[in-house]
mmCIF file of C-alpha atoms and ligand atoms in Angstrom:
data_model
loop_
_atom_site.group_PDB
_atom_site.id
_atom_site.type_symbol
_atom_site.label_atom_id
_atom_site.label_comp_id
_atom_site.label_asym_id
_atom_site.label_seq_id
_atom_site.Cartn_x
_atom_site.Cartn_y
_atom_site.Cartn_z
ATOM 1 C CA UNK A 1 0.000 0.000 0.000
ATOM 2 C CA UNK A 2 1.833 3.367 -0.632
ATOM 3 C CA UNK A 3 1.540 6.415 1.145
ATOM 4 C CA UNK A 4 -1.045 8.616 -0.207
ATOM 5 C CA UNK A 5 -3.572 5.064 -0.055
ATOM 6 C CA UNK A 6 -2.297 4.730 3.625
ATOM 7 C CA UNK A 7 -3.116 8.538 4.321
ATOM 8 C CA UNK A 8 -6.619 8.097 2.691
ATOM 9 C CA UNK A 9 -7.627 5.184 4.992
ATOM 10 C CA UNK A 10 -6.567 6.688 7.959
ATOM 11 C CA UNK A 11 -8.579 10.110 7.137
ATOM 12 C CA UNK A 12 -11.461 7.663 6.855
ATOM 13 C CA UNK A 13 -10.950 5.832 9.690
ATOM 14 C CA UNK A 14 -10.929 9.152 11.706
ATOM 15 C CA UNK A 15 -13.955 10.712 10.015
ATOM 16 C CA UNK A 16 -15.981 12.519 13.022
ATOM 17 C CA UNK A 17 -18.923 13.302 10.963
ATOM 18 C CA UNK A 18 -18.780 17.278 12.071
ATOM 19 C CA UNK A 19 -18.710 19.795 9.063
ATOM 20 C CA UNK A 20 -18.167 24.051 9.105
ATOM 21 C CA UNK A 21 -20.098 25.945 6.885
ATOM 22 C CA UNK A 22 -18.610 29.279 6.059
ATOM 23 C CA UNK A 23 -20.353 31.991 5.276
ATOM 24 C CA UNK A 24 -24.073 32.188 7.111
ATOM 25 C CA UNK A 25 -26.222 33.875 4.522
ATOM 26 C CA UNK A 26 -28.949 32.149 2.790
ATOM 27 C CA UNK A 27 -27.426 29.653 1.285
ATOM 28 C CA UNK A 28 -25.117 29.023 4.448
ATOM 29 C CA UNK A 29 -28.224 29.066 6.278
ATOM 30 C CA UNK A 30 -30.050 26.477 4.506
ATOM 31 C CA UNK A 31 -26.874 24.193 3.694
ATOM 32 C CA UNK A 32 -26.611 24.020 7.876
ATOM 33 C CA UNK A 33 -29.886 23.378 8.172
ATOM 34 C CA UNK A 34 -29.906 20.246 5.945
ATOM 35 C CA UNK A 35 -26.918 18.910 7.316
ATOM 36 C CA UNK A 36 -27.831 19.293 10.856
ATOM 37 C CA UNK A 37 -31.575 17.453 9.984
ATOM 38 C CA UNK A 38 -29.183 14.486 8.172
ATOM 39 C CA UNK A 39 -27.636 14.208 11.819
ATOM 40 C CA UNK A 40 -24.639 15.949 11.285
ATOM 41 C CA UNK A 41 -22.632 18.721 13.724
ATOM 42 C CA UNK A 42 -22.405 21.707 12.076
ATOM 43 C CA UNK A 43 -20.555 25.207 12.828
ATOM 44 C CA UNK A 44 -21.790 27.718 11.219
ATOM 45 C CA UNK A 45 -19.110 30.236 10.899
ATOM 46 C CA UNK A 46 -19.278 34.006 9.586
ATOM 47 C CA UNK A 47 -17.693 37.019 10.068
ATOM 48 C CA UNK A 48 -20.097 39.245 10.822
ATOM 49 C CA UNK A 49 -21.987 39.895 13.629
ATOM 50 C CA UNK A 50 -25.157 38.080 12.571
ATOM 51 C CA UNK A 51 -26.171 35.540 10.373
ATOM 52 C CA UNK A 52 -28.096 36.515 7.653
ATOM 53 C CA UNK A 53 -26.127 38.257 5.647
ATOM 54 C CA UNK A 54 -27.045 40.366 2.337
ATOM 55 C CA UNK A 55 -30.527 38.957 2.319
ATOM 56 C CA UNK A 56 -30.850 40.434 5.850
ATOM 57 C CA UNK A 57 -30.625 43.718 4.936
ATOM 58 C CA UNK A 58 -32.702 43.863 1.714
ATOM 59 C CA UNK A 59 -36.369 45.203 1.516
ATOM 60 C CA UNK A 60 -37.740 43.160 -1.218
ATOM 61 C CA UNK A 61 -36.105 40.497 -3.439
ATOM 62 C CA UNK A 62 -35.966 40.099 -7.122
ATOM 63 C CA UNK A 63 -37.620 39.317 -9.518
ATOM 64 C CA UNK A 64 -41.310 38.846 -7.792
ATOM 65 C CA UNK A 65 -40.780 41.892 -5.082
ATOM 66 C CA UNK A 66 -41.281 39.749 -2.161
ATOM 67 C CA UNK A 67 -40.548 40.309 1.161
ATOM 68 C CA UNK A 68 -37.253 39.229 2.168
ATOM 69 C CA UNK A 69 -37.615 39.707 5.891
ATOM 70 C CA UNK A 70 -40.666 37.370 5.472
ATOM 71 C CA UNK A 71 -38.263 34.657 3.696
ATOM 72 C CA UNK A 72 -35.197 35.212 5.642
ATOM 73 C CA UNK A 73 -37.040 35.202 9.719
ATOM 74 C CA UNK A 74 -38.062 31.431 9.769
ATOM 75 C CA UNK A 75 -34.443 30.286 8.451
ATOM 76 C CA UNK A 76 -32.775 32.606 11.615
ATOM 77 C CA UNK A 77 -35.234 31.260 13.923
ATOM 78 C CA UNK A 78 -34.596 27.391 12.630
ATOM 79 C CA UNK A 79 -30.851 27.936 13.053
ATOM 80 C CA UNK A 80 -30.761 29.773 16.278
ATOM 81 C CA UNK A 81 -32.749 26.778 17.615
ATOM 82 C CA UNK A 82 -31.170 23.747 16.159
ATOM 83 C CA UNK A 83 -29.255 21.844 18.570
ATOM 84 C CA UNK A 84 -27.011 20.259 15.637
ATOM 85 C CA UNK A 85 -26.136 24.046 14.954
ATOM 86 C CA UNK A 86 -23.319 25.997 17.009
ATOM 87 C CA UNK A 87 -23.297 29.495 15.572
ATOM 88 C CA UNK A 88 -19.698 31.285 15.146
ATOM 89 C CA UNK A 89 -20.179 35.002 14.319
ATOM 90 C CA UNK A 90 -17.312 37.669 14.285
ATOM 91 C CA UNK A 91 -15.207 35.042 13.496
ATOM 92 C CA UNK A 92 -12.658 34.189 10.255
ATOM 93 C CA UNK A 93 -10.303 30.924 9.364
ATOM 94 C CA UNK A 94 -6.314 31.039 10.443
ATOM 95 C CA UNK A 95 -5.461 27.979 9.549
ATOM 96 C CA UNK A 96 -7.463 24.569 8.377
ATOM 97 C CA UNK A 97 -5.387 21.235 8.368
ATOM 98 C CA UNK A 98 -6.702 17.385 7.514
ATOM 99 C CA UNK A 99 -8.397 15.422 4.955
ATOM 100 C CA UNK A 100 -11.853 14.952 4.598
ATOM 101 C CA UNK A 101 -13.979 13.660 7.530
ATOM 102 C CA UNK A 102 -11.091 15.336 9.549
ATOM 103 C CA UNK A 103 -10.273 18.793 9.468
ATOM 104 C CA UNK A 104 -8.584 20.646 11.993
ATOM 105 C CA UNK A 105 -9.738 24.152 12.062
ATOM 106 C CA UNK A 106 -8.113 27.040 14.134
ATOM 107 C CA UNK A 107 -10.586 30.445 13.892
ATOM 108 C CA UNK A 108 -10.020 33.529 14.810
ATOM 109 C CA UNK A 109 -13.025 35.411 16.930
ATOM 110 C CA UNK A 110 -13.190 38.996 17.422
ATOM 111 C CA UNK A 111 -14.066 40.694 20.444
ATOM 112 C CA UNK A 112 -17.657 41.535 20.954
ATOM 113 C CA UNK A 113 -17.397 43.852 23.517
ATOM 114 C CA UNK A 114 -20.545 42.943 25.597
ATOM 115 C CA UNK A 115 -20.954 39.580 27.745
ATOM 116 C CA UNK A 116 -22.808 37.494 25.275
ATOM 117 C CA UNK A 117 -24.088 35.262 28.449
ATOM 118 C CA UNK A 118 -25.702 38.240 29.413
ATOM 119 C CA UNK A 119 -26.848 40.170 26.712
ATOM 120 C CA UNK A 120 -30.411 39.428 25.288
ATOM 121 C CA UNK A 121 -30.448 42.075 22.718
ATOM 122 C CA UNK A 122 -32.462 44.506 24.869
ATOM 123 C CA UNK A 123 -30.405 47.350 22.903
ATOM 124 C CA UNK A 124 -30.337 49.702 25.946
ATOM 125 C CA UNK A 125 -26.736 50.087 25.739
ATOM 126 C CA UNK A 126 -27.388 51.708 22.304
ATOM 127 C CA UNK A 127 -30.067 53.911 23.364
ATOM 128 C CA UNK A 128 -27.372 55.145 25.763
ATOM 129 C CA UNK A 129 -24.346 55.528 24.226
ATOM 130 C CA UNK A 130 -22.726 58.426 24.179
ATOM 131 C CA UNK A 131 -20.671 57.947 21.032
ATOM 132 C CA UNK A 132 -23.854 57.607 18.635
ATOM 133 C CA UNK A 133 -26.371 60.002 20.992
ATOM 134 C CA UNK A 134 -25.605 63.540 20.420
ATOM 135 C CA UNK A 135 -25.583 65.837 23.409
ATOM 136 C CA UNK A 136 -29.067 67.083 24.742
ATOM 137 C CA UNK A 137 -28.708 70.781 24.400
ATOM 138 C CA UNK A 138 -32.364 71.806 25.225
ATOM 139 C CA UNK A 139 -31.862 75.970 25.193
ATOM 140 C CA UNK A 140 -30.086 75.891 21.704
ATOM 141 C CA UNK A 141 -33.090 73.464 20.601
ATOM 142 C CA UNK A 142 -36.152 75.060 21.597
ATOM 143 C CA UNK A 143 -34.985 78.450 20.334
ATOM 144 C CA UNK A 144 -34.812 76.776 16.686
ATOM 145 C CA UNK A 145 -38.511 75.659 16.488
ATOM 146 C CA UNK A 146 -39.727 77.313 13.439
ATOM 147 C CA UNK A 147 -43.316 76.722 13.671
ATOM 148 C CA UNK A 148 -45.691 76.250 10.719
ATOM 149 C CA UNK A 149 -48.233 78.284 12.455
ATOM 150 C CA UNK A 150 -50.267 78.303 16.195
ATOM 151 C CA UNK A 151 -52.451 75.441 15.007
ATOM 152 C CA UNK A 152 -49.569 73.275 14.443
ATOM 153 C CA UNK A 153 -47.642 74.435 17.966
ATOM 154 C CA UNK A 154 -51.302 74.209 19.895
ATOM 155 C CA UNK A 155 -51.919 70.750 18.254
ATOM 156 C CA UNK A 156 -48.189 69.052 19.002
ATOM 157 C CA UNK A 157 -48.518 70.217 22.298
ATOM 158 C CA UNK A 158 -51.520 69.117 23.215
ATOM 159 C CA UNK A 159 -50.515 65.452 21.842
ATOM 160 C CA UNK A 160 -47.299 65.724 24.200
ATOM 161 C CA UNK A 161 -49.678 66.630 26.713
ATOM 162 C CA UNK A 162 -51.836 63.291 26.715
ATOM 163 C CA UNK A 163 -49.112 61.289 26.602
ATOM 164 C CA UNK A 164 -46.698 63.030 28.444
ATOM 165 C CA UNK A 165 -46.961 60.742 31.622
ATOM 166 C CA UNK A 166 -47.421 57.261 29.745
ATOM 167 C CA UNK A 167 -44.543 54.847 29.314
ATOM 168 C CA UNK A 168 -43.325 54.296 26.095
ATOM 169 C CA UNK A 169 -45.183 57.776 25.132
ATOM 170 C CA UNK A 170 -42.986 58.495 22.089
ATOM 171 C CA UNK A 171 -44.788 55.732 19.794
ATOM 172 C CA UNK A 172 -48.286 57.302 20.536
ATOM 173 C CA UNK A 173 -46.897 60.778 19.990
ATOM 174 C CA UNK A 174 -45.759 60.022 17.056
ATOM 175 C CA UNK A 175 -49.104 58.344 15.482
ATOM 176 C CA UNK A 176 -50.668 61.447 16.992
ATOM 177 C CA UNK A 177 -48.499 63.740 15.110
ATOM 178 C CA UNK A 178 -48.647 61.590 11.565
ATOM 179 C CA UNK A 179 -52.596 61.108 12.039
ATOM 180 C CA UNK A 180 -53.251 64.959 12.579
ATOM 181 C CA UNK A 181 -50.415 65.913 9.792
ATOM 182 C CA UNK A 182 -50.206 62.938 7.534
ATOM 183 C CA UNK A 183 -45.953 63.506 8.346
ATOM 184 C CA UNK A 184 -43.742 64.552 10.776
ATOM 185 C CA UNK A 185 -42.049 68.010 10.173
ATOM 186 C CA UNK A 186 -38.616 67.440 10.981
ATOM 187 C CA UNK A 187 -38.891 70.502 13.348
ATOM 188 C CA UNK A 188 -41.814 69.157 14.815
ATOM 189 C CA UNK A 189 -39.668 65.989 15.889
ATOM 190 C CA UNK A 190 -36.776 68.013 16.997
ATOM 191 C CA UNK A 191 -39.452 69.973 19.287
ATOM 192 C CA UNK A 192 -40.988 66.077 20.395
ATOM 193 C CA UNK A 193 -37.178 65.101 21.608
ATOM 194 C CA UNK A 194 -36.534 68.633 23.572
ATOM 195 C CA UNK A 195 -40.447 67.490 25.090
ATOM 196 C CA UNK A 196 -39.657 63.990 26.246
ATOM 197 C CA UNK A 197 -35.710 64.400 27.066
ATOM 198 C CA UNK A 198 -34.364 61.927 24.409
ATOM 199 C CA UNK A 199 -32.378 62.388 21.484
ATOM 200 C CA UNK A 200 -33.275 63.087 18.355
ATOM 201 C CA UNK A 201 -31.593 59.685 17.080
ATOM 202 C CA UNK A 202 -33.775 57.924 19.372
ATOM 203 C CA UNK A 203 -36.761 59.654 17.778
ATOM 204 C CA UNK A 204 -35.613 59.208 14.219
ATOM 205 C CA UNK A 205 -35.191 55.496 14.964
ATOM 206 C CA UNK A 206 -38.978 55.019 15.711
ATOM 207 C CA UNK A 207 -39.964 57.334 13.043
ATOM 208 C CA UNK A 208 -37.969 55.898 10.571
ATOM 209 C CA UNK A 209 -38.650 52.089 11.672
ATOM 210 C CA UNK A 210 -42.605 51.878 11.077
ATOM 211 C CA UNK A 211 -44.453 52.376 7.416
ATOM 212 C CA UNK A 212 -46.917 54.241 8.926
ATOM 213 C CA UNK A 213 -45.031 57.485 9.520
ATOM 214 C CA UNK A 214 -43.917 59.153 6.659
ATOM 215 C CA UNK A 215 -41.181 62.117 6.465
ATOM 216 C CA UNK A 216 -42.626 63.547 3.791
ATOM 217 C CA UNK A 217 -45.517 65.637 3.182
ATOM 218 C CA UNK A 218 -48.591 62.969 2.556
ATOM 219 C CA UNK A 219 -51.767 63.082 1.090
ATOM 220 C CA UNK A 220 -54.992 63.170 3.517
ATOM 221 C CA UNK A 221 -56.018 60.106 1.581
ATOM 222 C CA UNK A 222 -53.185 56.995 1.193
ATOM 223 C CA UNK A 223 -54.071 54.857 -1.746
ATOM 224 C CA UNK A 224 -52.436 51.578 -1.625
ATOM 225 C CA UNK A 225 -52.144 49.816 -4.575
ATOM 226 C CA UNK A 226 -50.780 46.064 -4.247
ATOM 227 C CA UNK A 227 -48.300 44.549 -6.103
ATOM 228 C CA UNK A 228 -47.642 41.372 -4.347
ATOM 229 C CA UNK A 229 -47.539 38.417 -6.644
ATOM 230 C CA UNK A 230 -51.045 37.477 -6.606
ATOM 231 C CA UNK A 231 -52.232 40.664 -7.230
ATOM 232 C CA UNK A 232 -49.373 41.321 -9.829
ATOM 233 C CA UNK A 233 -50.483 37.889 -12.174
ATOM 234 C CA UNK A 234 -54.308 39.087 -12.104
ATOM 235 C CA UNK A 235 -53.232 42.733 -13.383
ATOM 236 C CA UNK A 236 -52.887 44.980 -10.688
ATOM 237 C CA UNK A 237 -50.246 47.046 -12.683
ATOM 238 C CA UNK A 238 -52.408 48.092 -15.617
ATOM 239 C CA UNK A 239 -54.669 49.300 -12.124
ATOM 240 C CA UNK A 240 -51.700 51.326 -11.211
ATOM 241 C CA UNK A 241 -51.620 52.517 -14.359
ATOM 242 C CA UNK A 242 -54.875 53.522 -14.381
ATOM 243 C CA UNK A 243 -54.510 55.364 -11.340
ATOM 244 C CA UNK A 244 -51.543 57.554 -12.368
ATOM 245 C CA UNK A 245 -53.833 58.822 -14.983
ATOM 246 C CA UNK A 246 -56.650 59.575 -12.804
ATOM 247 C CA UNK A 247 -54.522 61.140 -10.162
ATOM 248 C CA UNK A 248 -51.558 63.115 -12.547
ATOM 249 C CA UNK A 249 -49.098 61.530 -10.453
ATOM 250 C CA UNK A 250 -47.027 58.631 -10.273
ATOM 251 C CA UNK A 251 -46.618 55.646 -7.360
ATOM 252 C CA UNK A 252 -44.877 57.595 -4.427
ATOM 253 C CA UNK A 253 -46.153 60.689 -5.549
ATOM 254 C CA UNK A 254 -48.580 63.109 -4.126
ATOM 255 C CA UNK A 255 -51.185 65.491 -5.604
ATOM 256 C CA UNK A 256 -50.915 68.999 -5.263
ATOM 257 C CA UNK A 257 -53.693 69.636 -3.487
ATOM 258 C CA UNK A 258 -52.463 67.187 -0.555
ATOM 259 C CA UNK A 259 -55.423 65.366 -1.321
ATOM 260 C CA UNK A 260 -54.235 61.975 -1.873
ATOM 261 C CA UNK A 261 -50.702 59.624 -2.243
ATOM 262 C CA UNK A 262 -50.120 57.190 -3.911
ATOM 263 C CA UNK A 263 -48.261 54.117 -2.891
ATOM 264 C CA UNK A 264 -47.576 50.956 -4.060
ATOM 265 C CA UNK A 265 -47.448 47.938 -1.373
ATOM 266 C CA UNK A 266 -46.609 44.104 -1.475
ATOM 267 C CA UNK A 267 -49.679 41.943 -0.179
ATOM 268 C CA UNK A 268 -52.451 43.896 1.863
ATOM 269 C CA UNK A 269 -53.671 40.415 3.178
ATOM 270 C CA UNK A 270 -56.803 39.810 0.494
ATOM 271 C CA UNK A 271 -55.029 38.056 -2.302
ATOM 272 C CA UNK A 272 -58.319 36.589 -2.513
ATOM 273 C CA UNK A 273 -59.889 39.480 -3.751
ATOM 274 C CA UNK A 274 -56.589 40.080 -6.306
ATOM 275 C CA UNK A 275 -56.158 42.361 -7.898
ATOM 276 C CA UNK A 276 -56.735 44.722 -4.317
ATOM 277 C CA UNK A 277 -56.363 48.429 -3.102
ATOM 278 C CA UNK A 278 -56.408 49.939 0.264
ATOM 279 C CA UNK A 279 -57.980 53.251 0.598
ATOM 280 C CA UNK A 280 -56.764 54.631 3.695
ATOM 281 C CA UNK A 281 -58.781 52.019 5.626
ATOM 282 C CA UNK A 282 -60.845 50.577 3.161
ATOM 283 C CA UNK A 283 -59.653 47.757 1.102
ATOM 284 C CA UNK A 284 -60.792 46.991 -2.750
ATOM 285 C CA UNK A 285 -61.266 43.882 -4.432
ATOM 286 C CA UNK A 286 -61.696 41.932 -7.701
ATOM 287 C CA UNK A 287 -60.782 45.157 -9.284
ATOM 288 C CA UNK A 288 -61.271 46.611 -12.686
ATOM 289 C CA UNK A 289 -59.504 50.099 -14.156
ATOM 290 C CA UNK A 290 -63.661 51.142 -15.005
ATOM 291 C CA UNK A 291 -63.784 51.304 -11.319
ATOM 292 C CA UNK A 292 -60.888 53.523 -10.488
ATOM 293 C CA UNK A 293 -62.497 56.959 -11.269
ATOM 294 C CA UNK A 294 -65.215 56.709 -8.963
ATOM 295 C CA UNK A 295 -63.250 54.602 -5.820
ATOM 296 C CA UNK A 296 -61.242 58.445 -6.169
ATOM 297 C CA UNK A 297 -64.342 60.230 -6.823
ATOM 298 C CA UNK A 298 -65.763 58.976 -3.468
ATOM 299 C CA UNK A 299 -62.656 60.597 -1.354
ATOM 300 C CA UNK A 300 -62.773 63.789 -3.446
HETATM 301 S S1 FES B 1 -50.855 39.850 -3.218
HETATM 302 FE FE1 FES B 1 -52.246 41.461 -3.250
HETATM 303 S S2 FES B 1 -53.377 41.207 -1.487
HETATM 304 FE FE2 FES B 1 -51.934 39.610 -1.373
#
């Protein structure tokens, strides 16, 4: 037997049935996951600080416009929580040594800076750090406020002022604000820091997190037009179409009489009634462009 034959058996001899997967995106993801369900060990290694990876920070994925988050959650969740999985972020190769069924694998892990026994992702350490938080100069602040009018100062304030004593006030301030402007005025939201003593990047981070506050000017009517794949493959775009032309304006856009916007949205949770609309509240099924004129008609 010579000596590459004698290397080969011994590799096989001392196969351990454990296997690394590098990179944790997707495809990482998945590949971990069907190894682990075959009965195998598997590391997931990556050098980032959390699996995922591109897919995790994309809004919509090509070529149907679906949801990434939606595709991408259930694989995190699967991983996280499969015992055949031991999770390696921050972490990149130095050296890798053996045959198949035997690697020997030396990795390099950066520091995390936190206790990672401890920390449950509460993010409080972010809401206070000092670094990212600018300072909380109140006096400078306040004497910035350049008010719209009265009726905008009266009607801020007297949002601030039913909230004021809640916990976790800012996210009802905020709706408040959007529902009686249909935005939030950037000075208005400087003003709504100076109120409840936070910064404004803790503001911006709930304003800019939900769809339902916009930081631009809006229409007092939001129409909704879905292009989720059902609605897509029973015709919603020649609906959109339709509605450009009845409005003068195009998806995003909004008229110049602040009446309405127009948006377009993946999935409103009717595919049954594809192709669909939402109205501000009211949603609109089994759709036809005849019908577009007077569903705008009835909001004019
Ligand atoms: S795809 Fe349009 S409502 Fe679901």
């Amino acid at each position: 037997m010579d000596a590459l034959l004698l290397e080969a058996v011994r590799h096989e001899a001392e196969q351990v049935g454990a296997v690394m997967v590098l990179g944790a995106g997707i495809s990482g993801m998945q590949s971990a996951l069907d190894l682990a369900n075959a009965g195998f060990k598997v590391y997931l290694v990556d050098k980032n600080v959390s699996i995922g990876g591109i897919m995790a920070q994309l809004d919509k994925t090509f070529p149907t416009n679906d949801c990434s988050t939606c595709m991408i959650s259930p694989k995190l969740i699967e991983v996280a929580g499969n015992p055949n999985i031991e999770i390696i972020t921050r972490s990149r190769i130095r050296t890798l040594q053996g045959g198949p069924g035997n690697f020997e694998v030396t990795i390099l892990k950066e520091p995390r800076y936190i206790d990672e026994e401890k920390c449950n992702a509460c993010g409080i350490c972010t809401t206070h750090c000092p670094v990212r938080n600018e300072v909380y100069l109140p006096e400078k602040r306040r004497a910035d406020i350049d008010w719209a009018g009265p009726d905008e100062e009266a009607t801020v304030n007297r949002i601030i002022a039913t909230f004021r004593e809640e916990r976790g006030n800012l996210l009802p301030i905020l709706l408040g604000i959007n529902t009686a402007f249909h935005w939030l005025p950037p000075h208005v939201l400087t003003y709504v820091a100076d109120e409840l003593h936070l910064s404004l990047s803790q503001v911006l981070r709930v304003a800019t997190f939900y769809n339902a506050f916009s930081l631009t000017p809006r229409g007092r009517h939001v129409i909704q037009i879905c292009l989720g794949t059902g609605c897509f493959v029973k015709g919603s775009p020649a609906i959109l179409d339709r509605l450009e032309k009845t409005l003068k304006i195009k998806a995003g856009e909004t008229t110049k009489d602040l009446r309405f916007t127009l948006e377009t949205v993946r999935c409103i949770g009717c595919c049954a009634l594809a192709p669909a609309l939402r109205v501000d509240q009211d949603t609109y099924g089994n759709l036809s462009g005849g019908q577009i004129p007077l569903i705008v008609e009835n909001y004019a």
